[in-house]
Each structure stands twice: as C-alpha cells, then as structure tokens.
Coordinates of C-alpha atoms and ligand atoms in Angstrom, one line a residue:
X1 CA 128.5 118.1 58.5
X2 CA 125.9 117.0 61.0
X3 CA 127.4 119.2 63.7
X4 CA 127.5 122.2 61.3
X5 CA 123.8 121.8 60.3
X6 CA 122.7 121.4 63.9
X7 CA 124.6 124.5 64.9
X8 CA 123.3 126.6 62.1
X9 CA 119.7 125.5 62.7
X10 CA 120.1 126.3 66.4
X11 CA 121.6 129.7 65.7
X12 CA 118.4 130.3 63.7
X13 CA 116.2 129.0 66.6
X14 CA 115.2 125.9 64.5
X15 CA 112.6 128.2 62.9
X16 CA 111.3 127.5 59.4
X17 CA 111.0 131.2 58.8
X18 CA 114.8 131.3 58.9
X19 CA 115.0 128.6 56.2
X20 CA 116.6 130.9 53.6
X21 CA 119.2 132.1 56.0
X22 CA 120.0 128.5 57.0
X23 CA 120.3 127.4 53.4
X24 CA 122.5 130.3 52.5
X25 CA 124.9 129.2 55.3
X26 CA 124.9 125.6 54.0
X27 CA 125.4 126.7 50.3
X28 CA 128.2 129.0 51.3
X29 CA 130.0 126.2 53.3
X30 CA 129.6 123.2 50.9
X31 CA 128.9 125.1 47.6
X32 CA 125.6 123.2 47.3
X33 CA 122.9 121.9 49.6
X34 CA 123.6 118.2 50.1
X35 CA 120.8 115.7 50.4
X36 CA 122.0 114.7 53.9
X37 CA 121.7 118.3 55.0
X38 CA 118.1 118.4 53.7
X39 CA 117.2 115.2 55.5
X40 CA 118.7 116.5 58.8
X41 CA 117.1 119.9 58.4
X42 CA 113.7 118.4 57.8
X43 CA 114.0 116.7 61.1
X44 CA 115.2 119.7 63.0
X45 CA 112.6 122.1 61.5
X46 CA 109.8 119.6 61.6
X47 CA 108.8 120.0 58.0
X48 CA 108.7 117.5 55.1
X49 CA 112.0 117.3 53.1
X50 CA 110.0 118.1 50.0
X51 CA 109.3 121.6 51.4
X52 CA 113.0 122.2 51.8
X53 CA 113.8 120.9 48.3
X54 CA 111.1 123.1 46.8
X55 CA 112.8 126.1 48.4
X56 CA 116.3 125.0 47.2
X57 CA 115.0 124.6 43.7
X58 CA 113.2 127.9 43.6
X59 CA 116.1 130.3 44.4
X60 CA 118.8 130.6 41.9
X61 CA 121.6 130.9 44.5
X62 CA 120.9 127.4 45.9
X63 CA 122.0 124.2 44.2
X64 CA 121.3 120.5 44.7
X65 CA 124.6 119.6 42.9
X66 CA 128.1 121.1 43.8
X67 CA 129.2 124.4 42.3
X68 CA 132.8 125.5 42.2
X69 CA 134.8 126.5 45.3
X70 CA 134.9 129.8 43.6
X71 CA 131.4 130.4 42.3
X72 CA 131.5 133.2 39.6
X73 CA 128.3 134.8 38.4
X74 CA 128.4 137.4 35.7
X75 CA 125.7 140.0 35.6
X76 CA 123.5 139.7 32.5
X77 CA 122.0 143.2 32.7
X78 CA 121.7 145.1 29.4
X79 CA 124.1 147.7 30.7
X80 CA 126.7 145.0 31.3
X81 CA 126.2 143.9 27.7
X82 CA 126.7 147.4 26.5
X83 CA 130.1 147.4 28.4
X84 CA 131.3 144.3 26.6
X85 CA 129.9 141.5 28.9
X86 CA 129.8 138.9 26.2
X87 CA 133.5 139.2 25.2
X88 CA 134.6 139.5 28.8
X89 CA 132.7 136.4 29.9
X90 CA 134.1 134.5 26.9
X91 CA 137.6 135.6 27.8
X92 CA 137.0 134.6 31.4
X93 CA 135.7 131.2 30.4
X94 CA 138.7 130.7 28.1
X95 CA 141.2 131.7 30.7
X96 CA 139.6 129.6 33.4
X97 CA 139.0 126.7 31.1
X98 CA 135.4 126.3 32.1
X99 CA 132.2 126.8 30.0
X100 CA 129.5 129.2 31.1
X101 CA 127.0 127.1 33.1
X102 CA 129.6 124.5 34.0
X103 CA 131.8 123.5 36.9
X104 CA 135.5 123.0 36.1
X105 CA 136.6 119.3 36.3
X106 CA 138.8 119.9 39.4
X107 CA 135.7 121.4 41.1
X108 CA 137.6 124.6 41.9
X109 CA 135.5 127.1 39.9
X110 CA 132.1 127.4 38.3
X111 CA 130.9 130.1 35.9
X112 CA 127.4 131.3 35.1
X113 CA 125.2 134.2 34.3
X114 CA 122.9 135.9 36.7
X115 CA 120.2 138.6 36.4
X116 CA 121.2 142.3 37.0
X117 CA 123.1 142.6 40.3
X118 CA 122.4 146.3 40.9
X119 CA 125.8 147.6 39.8
X120 CA 124.9 149.1 36.4
X121 CA 126.8 152.3 37.3
X122 CA 130.1 150.3 37.5
X123 CA 129.8 147.3 35.2
X124 CA 130.7 145.0 33.8
X125 CA 130.1 143.4 37.1
X126 CA 129.9 140.0 38.7
X127 CA 129.8 138.1 42.0
X128 CA 132.3 135.7 43.5
X129 CA 130.8 133.6 46.2
X130 CA 128.2 136.3 46.6
X131 CA 130.6 139.3 46.8
X132 CA 130.6 142.0 44.0
X133 CA 133.3 142.3 41.4
X134 CA 133.1 145.7 39.7
X135 CA 134.4 147.3 36.5
X136 CA 135.5 144.1 35.0
X137 CA 138.0 144.3 32.1
X138 CA 140.7 142.0 30.8
X139 CA 143.5 143.0 33.3
X140 CA 141.1 142.5 36.2
X141 CA 140.0 139.2 34.8
X142 CA 143.7 138.1 34.4
X143 CA 144.1 139.0 38.1
X144 CA 141.0 137.1 39.2
X145 CA 142.0 134.0 37.2
X146 CA 145.5 134.1 38.8
X147 CA 144.0 134.4 42.3
X148 CA 141.6 131.5 41.6
X149 CA 144.4 129.3 40.2
X150 CA 146.5 130.0 43.2
X151 CA 143.5 129.2 45.4
X152 CA 143.8 132.4 47.3
X153 CA 141.0 132.9 49.9
X154 CA 138.7 135.8 49.1
X155 CA 139.9 137.9 52.1
X156 CA 143.4 137.9 50.5
X157 CA 142.2 139.3 47.1
X158 CA 143.0 143.0 46.4
X159 CA 140.2 145.1 47.8
X160 CA 140.0 147.2 44.6
X161 CA 138.4 144.2 42.9
X162 CA 135.4 144.5 45.3
X163 CA 135.2 148.3 45.5
X164 CA 131.6 149.5 45.1
X165 CA 131.3 153.3 44.6
X166 CA 128.1 155.2 45.6
X167 CA 128.3 157.6 42.6
X168 CA 126.0 160.1 44.3
X169 CA 125.8 162.9 41.8
X170 CA 122.7 165.1 42.2
X171 CA 121.3 165.9 45.6
X172 CA 117.8 167.2 46.1
X173 CA 115.2 167.7 48.8
X174 CA 115.9 164.4 50.6
X175 CA 119.6 163.9 50.0
X176 CA 120.4 167.5 51.0
X177 CA 118.4 167.2 54.2
X178 CA 119.4 164.0 56.0
X179 CA 118.6 163.6 59.7
X180 CA 120.8 162.7 62.6
X181 CA 120.0 159.4 64.3
X182 CA 117.0 159.7 66.7
X183 CA 116.0 163.2 65.4
X184 CA 112.8 161.9 63.5
X185 CA 111.8 159.7 66.4
X186 CA 112.1 162.6 68.8
X187 CA 110.0 164.8 66.6
X188 CA 107.4 162.0 66.2
X189 CA 107.0 161.4 70.0
X190 CA 107.0 165.2 70.6
X191 CA 104.3 165.8 68.0
X192 CA 102.3 162.7 68.7
X193 CA 101.8 159.4 66.6
X194 CA 98.5 160.3 64.9
X195 CA 99.7 163.8 64.3
X196 CA 102.8 162.5 62.6
X197 CA 100.6 160.2 60.5
X198 CA 98.7 163.3 59.5
X199 CA 101.9 164.9 58.4
X200 CA 102.8 161.8 56.2
X201 CA 99.3 162.1 54.7
X202 CA 99.7 165.8 54.2
X203 CA 103.0 165.3 52.4
X204 CA 101.3 163.2 49.7
X205 CA 104.1 160.7 49.9
X206 CA 103.5 157.7 47.6
X207 CA 105.4 154.5 47.6
X208 CA 108.7 154.6 45.8
X209 CA 108.8 150.9 44.9
X210 CA 106.9 151.5 41.7
X211 CA 103.1 151.2 42.3
X212 CA 102.9 154.6 44.1
X213 CA 100.3 153.7 46.7
X214 CA 99.7 156.4 49.3
X215 CA 102.0 155.7 52.3
X216 CA 99.9 157.4 54.9
X217 CA 96.9 155.5 53.8
X218 CA 98.8 152.2 53.9
X219 CA 100.0 152.8 57.4
X220 CA 96.5 153.9 58.4
X221 CA 94.9 150.8 56.9
X222 CA 97.4 148.5 58.7
X223 CA 96.6 150.1 62.0
X224 CA 92.8 150.4 61.4
X225 CA 92.5 147.1 59.4
X226 CA 93.7 145.0 62.3
X227 CA 91.4 146.9 64.6
X228 CA 88.4 146.9 62.4
X229 CA 88.5 143.3 61.1
X230 CA 88.3 144.4 57.5
X231 CA 88.0 140.9 56.1
X232 CA 85.6 139.4 58.7
X233 CA 88.4 137.5 60.3
X234 CA 87.9 137.9 64.1
X235 CA 91.4 136.5 64.6
X236 CA 92.8 139.8 63.4
X237 CA 91.3 141.5 66.3
X238 CA 92.5 139.0 68.8
X239 CA 96.1 139.2 67.5
X240 CA 97.4 142.7 67.7
X241 CA 100.8 141.7 66.4
X242 CA 101.8 143.8 63.4
X243 CA 104.9 143.9 61.2
X244 CA 107.0 146.4 59.3
X245 CA 109.0 145.2 56.3
X246 CA 111.5 147.2 54.3
X247 CA 111.6 146.0 50.7
X248 CA 115.3 146.1 49.7
X249 CA 115.0 143.5 47.0
X250 CA 115.8 146.0 44.3
X251 CA 115.8 143.5 41.4
X252 CA 114.5 145.7 38.5
X253 CA 117.4 145.8 36.0
X254 CA 119.0 149.2 36.1
X255 CA 117.9 150.1 39.6
X256 CA 120.6 150.6 42.3
X257 CA 119.5 153.6 44.4
X258 CA 118.4 151.4 47.4
X259 CA 122.0 150.0 47.4
X260 CA 123.3 153.5 47.9
X261 CA 120.6 154.6 50.3
X262 CA 121.4 151.6 52.5
X263 CA 125.1 152.2 52.3
X264 CA 125.0 155.9 53.0
X265 CA 121.7 156.6 54.8
X266 CA 120.8 153.4 56.6
X267 CA 120.1 155.2 59.9
X268 CA 117.4 157.3 58.3
X269 CA 115.8 154.3 56.5
X270 CA 115.8 152.3 59.8
X271 CA 114.4 155.3 61.6
X272 CA 111.6 155.5 59.0
X273 CA 110.7 151.9 59.8
X274 CA 110.7 152.6 63.5
X275 CA 108.4 155.6 63.1
X276 CA 106.1 153.3 61.1
X277 CA 106.2 150.7 63.9
X278 CA 105.3 153.3 66.5
X279 CA 102.4 154.5 64.4
X280 CA 100.9 151.1 63.5
X281 CA 101.9 149.4 66.7
X282 CA 104.4 146.8 65.4
X283 CA 107.1 145.2 67.6
X284 CA 109.0 143.4 64.8
X285 CA 110.5 144.7 61.6
X286 CA 112.4 143.0 58.7
X287 CA 114.8 144.4 56.2
X288 CA 114.6 142.1 53.2
X289 CA 118.0 142.6 51.6
X290 CA 118.5 141.1 48.1
X291 CA 121.2 138.4 48.2
X292 CA 123.3 140.3 45.7
X293 CA 123.8 143.0 48.4
X294 CA 125.5 140.6 50.8
X295 CA 128.4 143.1 50.9
X296 CA 126.1 145.5 52.9
X297 CA 125.1 142.9 55.4
X298 CA 127.8 143.4 58.1
X299 CA 127.7 147.1 57.9
X300 CA 123.9 147.1 58.4
X301 CA 124.2 144.7 61.3
X302 CA 126.6 147.2 62.9
X303 CA 124.2 150.0 62.4
X304 CA 121.4 148.0 64.0
X305 CA 123.7 147.4 67.0
X306 CA 124.5 151.1 67.2
X307 CA 120.8 151.9 67.3
X308 CA 120.2 149.3 70.0
X309 CA 122.9 150.8 72.1
X310 CA 121.6 154.3 71.6
X311 CA 118.1 153.2 72.7
X312 CA 116.7 153.7 69.2
X313 CA 115.8 150.0 68.8
X314 CA 114.9 147.4 71.4
X315 CA 112.7 147.8 74.5
X316 CA 111.2 151.1 75.6
X317 CA 112.7 153.1 72.7
X318 CA 113.6 156.7 73.9
X319 CA 111.8 155.9 77.1
X320 CA 108.4 156.1 75.2
X321 CA 107.3 152.5 75.9
X322 CA 107.8 151.5 72.3
X323 CA 109.3 148.0 71.8
X324 CA 110.6 147.3 68.3
X325 CA 113.5 145.6 66.7
X326 CA 114.6 144.8 63.1
X327 CA 116.1 141.6 61.6
X328 CA 117.8 141.4 58.3
X329 CA 116.8 138.6 56.0
X330 CA 118.9 138.0 52.9
X331 CA 117.2 136.9 49.7
X332 CA 118.7 134.2 47.4
X333 CA 118.5 135.4 43.8
X334 CA 114.8 135.7 42.8
X335 CA 113.5 139.0 41.2
X336 CA 109.9 138.0 42.0
X337 CA 110.7 138.3 45.7
X338 CA 110.5 142.1 45.2
X339 CA 106.7 141.7 44.8
X340 CA 105.4 142.3 48.3
X341 CA 103.4 139.1 48.8
X342 CA 106.2 136.9 47.3
X343 CA 108.6 138.7 49.6
X344 CA 106.4 137.8 52.6
X345 CA 106.3 134.1 51.4
X346 CA 110.1 134.2 51.2
X347 CA 110.3 135.7 54.7
X348 CA 108.2 132.8 56.0
X349 CA 110.6 130.3 54.5
X350 CA 108.7 129.4 51.3
X351 CA 109.3 129.7 47.6
X352 CA 108.6 133.3 46.6
X353 CA 105.3 132.8 44.9
X354 CA 102.9 135.8 44.9
X355 CA 99.7 135.4 46.9
X356 CA 96.2 136.0 45.7
X357 CA 95.2 139.6 46.6
X358 CA 93.0 140.6 48.4
X359 CA 93.5 140.2 51.2
X360 CA 96.4 142.6 51.1
X361 CA 99.4 142.6 53.4
X362 CA 98.0 145.5 55.5
X363 CA 95.5 143.1 57.0
X364 CA 96.9 139.6 56.2
X365 CA 100.7 139.9 55.7
X366 CA 103.6 138.2 57.4
X367 CA 102.3 135.1 59.3
X368 CA 98.8 136.3 58.4
X369 CA 99.2 139.4 60.5
X370 CA 98.7 143.1 59.5
X371 CA 101.9 144.2 57.8
X372 CA 103.3 147.3 56.1
X373 CA 105.7 146.7 53.2
X374 CA 107.5 149.8 51.9
X375 CA 110.4 150.5 49.7
X376 CA 113.8 151.8 51.2
X377 CA 113.3 155.2 49.7
X378 CA 109.8 155.5 51.1
X379 CA 111.0 155.0 54.6
X380 CA 113.9 157.4 54.0
X381 CA 111.3 160.1 52.9
X382 CA 109.0 159.3 55.8
X383 CA 111.7 160.0 58.4
X384 CA 112.5 163.3 56.7
X385 CA 108.8 164.3 56.7
X386 CA 108.6 163.4 60.4
X387 CA 111.2 166.0 61.1
X388 CA 110.3 168.7 58.6
X389 CA 106.6 168.2 58.2
X390 CA 104.2 167.3 55.4
X391 CA 104.0 170.7 53.8
X392 CA 107.8 170.9 53.3
X393 CA 107.5 167.8 51.1
X394 CA 104.2 168.6 49.4
X395 CA 105.5 172.0 48.2
X396 CA 107.7 170.2 45.7
X397 CA 106.6 168.1 42.7
X398 CA 103.3 168.0 40.8
X399 CA 99.7 167.7 41.8
X400 CA 99.6 163.9 42.0
X401 CA 103.3 163.3 42.6
X402 CA 104.6 165.1 45.6
X403 CA 108.3 165.5 46.6
X404 CA 111.3 164.1 44.7
X405 CA 112.3 160.8 43.1
X406 CA 115.8 159.3 43.4
X407 CA 116.9 157.8 40.1
X408 CA 119.5 155.3 39.2
X409 CA 120.9 156.4 35.9
X410 CA 123.1 154.1 33.7
X411 CA 123.8 153.2 30.2
X412 CA 125.2 155.6 27.5
X413 CA 126.1 158.7 29.6
X414 CA 129.2 160.2 31.0
X415 CA 128.1 160.2 34.6
X416 CA 126.1 157.1 35.7
X417 CA 125.0 157.2 39.3
X418 CA 122.3 158.5 41.7
X419 CA 120.3 161.7 40.9
X420 CA 117.4 163.2 42.8
X421 CA 114.8 165.3 40.9
X422 CA 111.5 166.9 41.8
X423 CA 108.6 165.1 40.2
X424 CA 107.6 166.8 37.0
X425 CA 111.2 167.2 35.7
X426 CA 111.4 166.6 32.0
X427 CA 113.3 163.7 30.5
X428 CA 115.3 166.2 28.5
X429 CA 116.8 167.9 31.5
X430 CA 117.7 164.6 33.1
X431 CA 119.4 163.5 29.9
X432 CA 121.4 166.8 29.8
X433 CA 122.5 166.5 33.4
X434 CA 124.1 163.0 33.1
X435 CA 126.1 163.9 30.1
X436 CA 124.3 161.8 27.5
X437 CA 124.5 162.6 23.8
X438 CA 123.2 161.3 20.5
X439 CA 120.4 159.6 22.6
X440 CA 118.1 157.2 20.8
X441 CA 115.9 156.4 23.7
X442 CA 115.6 155.7 27.4
X443 CA 114.1 152.8 29.3
X444 CA 112.3 154.4 32.2
X445 CA 111.3 152.2 35.1
X446 CA 113.4 149.2 33.9
X447 CA 112.3 146.4 31.6
X448 CA 108.8 146.4 33.2
X449 CA 108.5 150.2 32.5
X450 CA 108.4 152.2 29.2
X451 CA 110.8 152.7 26.4
X452 CA 110.8 156.5 25.6
X453 CA 112.1 157.5 22.2
X454 CA 114.1 160.8 21.6
X455 CA 110.9 162.2 20.1
X456 CA 109.3 162.2 23.5
X457 CA 111.8 164.0 25.7
X458 CA 109.4 166.7 26.8
X459 CA 107.6 164.0 28.8
X460 CA 107.7 164.3 32.6
X461 CA 108.9 162.0 35.3
X462 CA 105.7 161.8 37.5
X463 CA 102.9 159.3 38.3
X464 CA 100.7 161.3 35.9
X465 CA 103.0 160.6 33.0
X466 CA 106.2 158.4 33.3
X467 CA 106.1 156.5 36.6
X468 CA 109.3 154.8 37.7
X469 CA 110.7 152.8 40.6
X470 CA 114.0 154.6 39.7
X471 CA 115.6 152.8 36.8
X472 CA 116.7 155.0 34.0
X473 CA 118.8 153.3 31.3
X474 CA 120.1 155.5 28.4
X475 CA 120.7 154.1 24.9
X476 CA 122.5 156.1 22.2
X477 CA 122.0 155.7 18.5
X478 CA 124.6 153.0 18.1
X479 CA 122.4 150.6 20.0
X480 CA 120.1 148.0 18.5
X481 CA 116.6 148.2 20.0
X482 CA 115.9 144.6 19.2
X483 CA 118.9 143.5 21.2
X484 CA 117.6 145.5 24.1
X485 CA 114.1 144.0 23.8
X486 CA 115.6 140.6 23.5
X487 CA 117.6 141.0 26.7
X488 CA 114.6 142.2 28.7
X489 CA 112.3 139.4 27.3
X490 CA 114.9 136.8 28.2
X491 CA 115.1 138.3 31.7
X492 CA 111.3 137.9 32.3
X493 CA 111.2 134.4 31.0
X494 CA 114.1 133.5 33.3
X495 CA 112.6 135.2 36.3
X496 CA 109.0 134.0 35.9
X497 CA 108.2 132.1 39.1
X498 CA 106.3 129.5 37.1
X499 CA 103.1 129.6 39.2
X500 CA 100.7 130.6 36.5
X501 CA 100.4 129.3 33.0
X502 CA 100.0 132.6 31.1
X503 CA 103.4 133.9 32.4
X504 CA 105.3 130.6 32.7
X505 CA 104.5 129.4 29.2
X506 CA 103.8 132.8 27.7
X507 CA 107.1 134.4 28.5
X508 CA 109.0 131.4 27.2
X509 CA 106.9 131.4 24.0
X510 CA 107.5 135.2 23.7
X511 CA 111.2 134.7 23.9
X512 CA 111.1 132.1 21.1
X513 CA 108.8 134.1 18.9
X514 CA 111.0 137.2 19.3
X515 CA 114.2 135.1 18.6
X516 CA 112.5 133.9 15.4
X517 CA 111.8 137.4 14.2
X518 CA 115.2 138.8 15.3
X519 CA 117.0 136.0 13.6
X520 CA 115.2 136.8 10.3
X521 CA 112.9 133.8 10.1
X522 CA 109.7 135.6 10.9
X523 CA 106.9 136.6 8.6
X524 CA 104.1 139.2 9.0
X525 CA 101.9 136.5 10.6
X526 CA 104.6 136.1 13.3
X527 CA 104.3 139.7 14.3
X528 CA 100.5 139.2 14.7
X529 CA 101.2 136.2 16.8
X530 CA 103.7 138.1 18.8
X531 CA 101.2 140.9 19.7
X532 CA 98.5 138.3 20.4
X533 CA 100.7 136.5 22.8
X534 CA 101.7 139.8 24.5
X535 CA 98.0 140.7 25.1
X536 CA 97.3 137.3 26.4
X537 CA 100.2 137.3 28.9
X538 CA 99.4 140.9 30.0
X539 CA 95.8 140.3 30.7
X540 CA 95.9 136.8 32.2
X541 CA 98.9 136.7 34.4
X542 CA 98.6 136.4 38.1
X543 CA 101.0 139.2 39.2
X544 CA 102.8 142.3 38.2
X545 CA 105.7 140.4 36.7
X546 CA 103.6 138.7 34.0
X547 CA 101.4 141.8 33.6
X548 CA 104.5 143.9 32.6
X549 CA 106.7 141.3 31.0
X550 CA 105.5 142.3 27.5
X551 CA 106.1 146.0 27.9
X552 CA 109.5 145.9 26.1
X553 CA 107.9 144.3 23.0
X554 CA 104.7 146.4 23.0
X555 CA 106.3 149.8 23.7
X556 CA 109.0 149.3 21.0
X557 CA 106.7 147.8 18.5
X558 CA 104.5 150.9 18.9
X559 CA 107.4 153.3 18.4
X560 CA 109.5 151.4 15.9
X561 CA 107.3 149.1 13.8
X562 CA 109.7 149.5 10.9
X563 CA 112.5 147.8 12.9
X564 CA 110.4 144.7 13.4
X565 CA 109.3 144.9 9.8
X566 CA 112.9 145.1 8.5
X567 CA 113.7 141.7 10.1
X568 CA 110.8 139.9 8.4
X569 CA 111.7 137.5 5.6
X570 CA 110.2 138.3 2.3
X571 CA 107.6 135.8 1.3
X572 CA 106.5 136.1 -2.3
X573 CA 102.9 134.9 -1.7
X574 CA 102.3 137.5 1.0
X575 CA 101.3 140.5 -1.1
X576 CA 102.1 144.0 0.3
X577 CA 102.8 143.5 4.0
X578 CA 100.6 145.9 6.0
X579 CA 101.9 146.1 9.6
X580 CA 99.1 148.3 10.8
X581 CA 96.5 145.9 9.4
X582 CA 98.4 143.0 11.0
X583 CA 98.4 144.8 14.4
X584 CA 94.8 145.7 14.1
X585 CA 93.9 142.0 13.5
X586 CA 96.1 141.2 16.5
X587 CA 94.4 143.6 18.7
X588 CA 91.0 142.2 17.8
X589 CA 92.2 138.7 18.2
X590 CA 93.8 139.5 21.6
X591 CA 90.5 140.5 23.0
X592 CA 89.0 137.0 22.5
X593 CA 88.1 135.4 25.7
X594 CA 89.2 131.8 25.2
X595 CA 92.8 132.7 26.2
X596 CA 93.0 130.0 28.8
X597 CA 92.0 127.2 26.4
X598 CA 94.5 128.5 23.9
X599 CA 97.3 128.5 26.5
X600 CA 96.4 125.0 27.5
X601 CA 96.9 123.9 23.9
X602 CA 100.2 125.7 23.7
X603 CA 101.4 124.1 26.9
X604 CA 100.4 120.7 25.6
X605 CA 102.3 121.3 22.4
X606 CA 105.5 122.3 24.3
Ligands
FMN1 C1 107.7 141.7 40.0 C2 107.8 142.8 41.0 C3 109.0 143.2 41.6 C4 109.0 144.2 42.5 N1 110.2 144.6 43.0 C5 110.2 145.5 44.0 C6 111.4 145.9 44.6 O1 112.5 145.3 44.3 N2 111.4 146.9 45.5 C7 110.2 147.5 45.9 O2 110.3 148.3 46.8 N3 109.1 147.2 45.4 C8 109.0 146.2 44.4 N4 107.8 145.8 43.9 C9 106.6 146.5 44.4 C10 106.1 145.8 45.7 O3 105.2 144.8 45.4 C11 105.4 146.8 46.6 O4 104.4 147.5 45.9 C12 106.3 147.8 47.2 O5 107.4 147.2 47.9 C13 105.5 148.7 48.2 O6 106.3 149.7 48.8 P1 106.0 151.2 48.4 O7 104.6 151.5 48.7 O8 106.9 152.0 49.4 O9 106.4 151.4 47.0 C14 107.8 144.8 42.9 C15 106.6 144.5 42.3 C16 106.6 143.5 41.3 C17 105.3 143.1 40.7
SF4_2 S1 102.7 136.2 36.6 FE1 104.7 135.1 36.5 S2 105.8 135.7 38.3 FE2 103.6 136.2 38.6 S3 102.7 134.4 39.6 FE3 102.4 134.1 37.4 S4 104.2 132.9 36.9 FE4 104.7 133.8 38.8

C-alpha cells in the first residue's frame, strides 16, 4: 500500500488541492480509506491527519471502514421511487443476501442508497463502483447478482447495463446552432475581447445554474475587481492570477441536462470557458464534475487532449498569446458542492462548506484569487453568443429572461429527456410536448424550487415567474403529494453540510415533524410547529441549501392544506380545527426574533 499511496500522491504533485482526487483513487483501490493511508498522506501533503479525516468524513463516497468489493448504490430520487425503487432494492438486497446500508459477511458486496444520480430519464438507476446502472428491473438485477456472485470484473459485464442515453428531444436556439471547435475563439479574437464581452452583455445572458446572475457583469467584475481592489485588499492587485470554473456538480434532483451537454457538446462548453479566460485574463480553468458522472471522465479528458493538439488549449492559443488550460476535478457525493463557494472549498481539498459572502468568488475565489464560476449551460450559451452575437440571443425570450432554457424533464410523461424552450413558454405547452396526461402538478426547479399545481399551468418558465436550474419533474394524479414532500425533505436533511445550526438541526427536526404528521400522529398544533420551523430554517440558514430546504413543505401546504389536514388525528378537546387560523399564528410566531435561542434549546434537547 505504501508504494501505491506514494505513487498516487506524486501523480498529483503532492498537492493538497488534489486531495479529493487522491482519496478517490485510494477508495477505489481498497474500497475504503485505511488509517495507514491517512497517516502516510498527511506526511506527504504536509497537513495534519485530522484535516484528511475531516474530508473523508464529509464526502459520502469516502469511507473509513471497508465497503464491498462491489459497492452498489441505488439512487433515491423521487423519480426512482416512482419507477419502483423500493421493491427493486428490496429484491436486490434479498438476492444478494445483504441489507441496505450493510456489507455482506464475505466482504464481496455492499448496498446503500445515494441521493439522485442524474439519471431520472432512465431510472431506476444505481452505481456500481461509481459507474451508472440504468433502467433497473428484476431481469437486470438477476444478471447483476449473477455477475457479482461469479466475481466478474466490471469490464466483463454486458455494456447494456451501463448504457446511458442522451434522450435529446426538443432542440431550440442553442441545440440547433452548435459550433465547430475553434469557431467561437476565432470570432472572439477577430472581434476583440472587450467587444465580445459587450456582446455577452447585450445578449442579456443570465447564469443557468439557478440564481440567474448576469454573466457579462460577473465576467466584468472578475476582471475589474482584481484590478480595482474592490475589497481593499492590495494583494489582489499584486496577484493577477484569475481562474475559470465550470460548475458541473448538477446535484439538484431531477436535473440531468449538464450530463447530456458534456456528453454531446463538451467542445462548445470548454470553448465557452476559454473565451471567459481570454476576457478575464485567467490561465487556469477547472471543470468540477460531480462524482456520479465518472463515466464521462475519460471522454472529457480525450476532448481536452484534442483541444490541446488543435492549439485550442495550452500555450499561445490560436497564436494570440493566450495561455490557458483546464483540469477536471471529480467530486465525491455531496450536493452542497454545487454551491459555488463550497465548490471552491472542495477544489482546494477541503470539506465543501459554503463560505461567508461577501467577498464573492469574483474577487476572492479559488485560493483567494478572482474567479468566475459558471454553469455548464452558461458556458455553452456564451460560446454560441461569441459566434452569433448578442442580438441573436436577446431576440428570444422575455424582457428579463433572454434566450432559451434547457430543461431536464422526468417523472410521469411518455418522453423523459432534454428539451430546449424560449423563456416565457407556458408550463402547459411543456406538459403537452412531453406526453404527460392526468397531471396533478410539477416540481419546477427541483426540490429547492416550486411545486406548481395543475391549476397554474398558464404560468411561464422565466426569471420573472418560475425560475429553474432545469429540473422539471411531472406527477400525475396517482401520486401522493406527501410522499413527494417527504422524499425531498429527507434529501435536504441528508445533504445539509452541518455547518450552521438552523439547517443542521432544523432540517432534521423538519423531517421528524413531517414524518409524525404523515404517519397520522400529528395534531393541529403540529402543523403550526411545522410552519414555524420552516420559517426559522429559511430565514436563519447560512446558505441557499437551508434557505430553500423548506420549499417543498411550504409550497404544498399553501396549495393543498386539506392534504395535511386529512392526516391529523382527531382530538376531541381541540374544537373545530381551523388551519388558516393555525397558519396565521404560525406566521406571526415565525417572525419572532429569538430564533437562535430557540434553536439552541432544540439542539440541547436532541
Ligand atoms: C445548494 C446549492 C446547490 C447548487 N448546485 C448547483 C449546481 O449543481 N450547478 C450549478 O451550476 N449551480 C449550482 N448552484 C448555484 C451556484 O452556487 C452558482 O450560483 C452557479 O454555479 C453560478 O453559475 P451561473 O451564474 O452560470 O448560474 C447551487 C447553489 C446552491 C445554493
Ligand atoms: S444552510 Fe445547511 S448546507 Fe448551508 S451552510 Fe448551513 S448547514 Fe451547511
């Protein structure tokens, strides 16, 4: 083992920033991260062993005790559940003779759940040693069990088991007008860097990762911020190094468009990053690829090599004096690492805990240097705009939402997959296109977004109305809303990074309170307590995860109060339950300002 650890550390230049990549290699080889490996790494990387342990403990793909030689993880997304996940995973556990969450006695196989793996269009899905297993059903599971019992290496398993389809269904402005490698860079150099930034500004492009910040402004601030010393830190002026990061963490349940964009249009995404580098003056870029997309890693490395050979990456790109290269960093199973400052922490070899902001990454990002973080789709769009101009893009969409949005549609519809729509498209026309019928409602923007009932289908997909990072999960009338809310609430409690009390304790309490009501043990007072807790988590959490974790409860309680009411047990001494009154009290209570003290009491009681 000593030699392996030394080699892997050397391959990563003994850099702490490569810690996740080193730990991934160790986990993959030994099926856990042994204490001896931690000791040795601490010496090689010159960091305390506790720092390495904190990273191993933070990421769900690393373990301090051995997992099976075949490590099976089954996706826990609501769409997997809708496709029979529970029965399938019980069947798998039975056939393999191993309980969920356990390692089989002979050490050959372990089985566990994992948060949505980005394959909602072809579930039920899972991972074996990090590689995707799609469209699981009983015959496929029988085959997998046989292969494991025969101890067949993964490269001898039938390739159909691992087949991931793109399911590209509706092409719009961007997907219809892709570029050839080098085309956008050529136009950028021909037009001029500042002139190209002006086109990006004119296009009105806003970030596609969810928050919708102006892309042109972000690039401008990164360039200017490091020149103008926005936070009084003279160091920023002395250190012109800047970074470009592509956020391919795509952890929001129900989102899988970045997976397809990277599989089909990687050149264009990487070109968008390179244009950004030229404009802001960066020499180094990172593609932060979620660990669940390991299957894309080799292909993306090949494309990076092709680009280097074609003079589109590396030194003196296209003979224009631009030096820029891109490294791929794989994540290790943590939804919070999609949040840009947590992502940067992760890239630096730390647990992915969101930073205090301001300062923002544009001035103090990776290693404290000015950094642009953009979503995969944002870079794809930027490259297209560099070729076709800002007006071409701005002519489509609405006043505040220019261009198109690429959606990942899944759930109860005939054609799950990737659809591109101009902003301003109604929910009704999207529902019609994907072959959905008898629809009860749609979760727009994933669990952190909004539940839209079938009474609201005239609403529009746009920043002015329904903003979305791209997740669009359809539910028909056979579905139980409380099961959906329960799944989402458990997801947030599981993915809370634990840094701040309102989210760490609050999401866990929320889960318990909801379970109590759903299981029929709640009274009217419990709904009041539920709302009070939601308000408290929403208003006191440190980052976007906690601030949106209560959306599933709040948006469904608002639309379907009778559903919650129907689960309450009847208490004879509670005369005439008035939910509106209870909610009003809750709203009033939620505004009190002693939330911190209340949570401290709660935490003590736990
Ligand atoms: C909990 C959480 C998870 C996030 N996950 C992602 C993600 O997977 N991909 C992404 O691009 N942005 C994600 N974001 C938004 C990023 O913080 C950031 O706003 C985005 O990457 C900026 O790129 P854009 O301007 O191109 O949208 C997440 C934010 C939060 C709070
Ligand atoms: S809100 Fe949740 S995820 Fe965000 S920092 Fe606090 S504990 Fe971590």
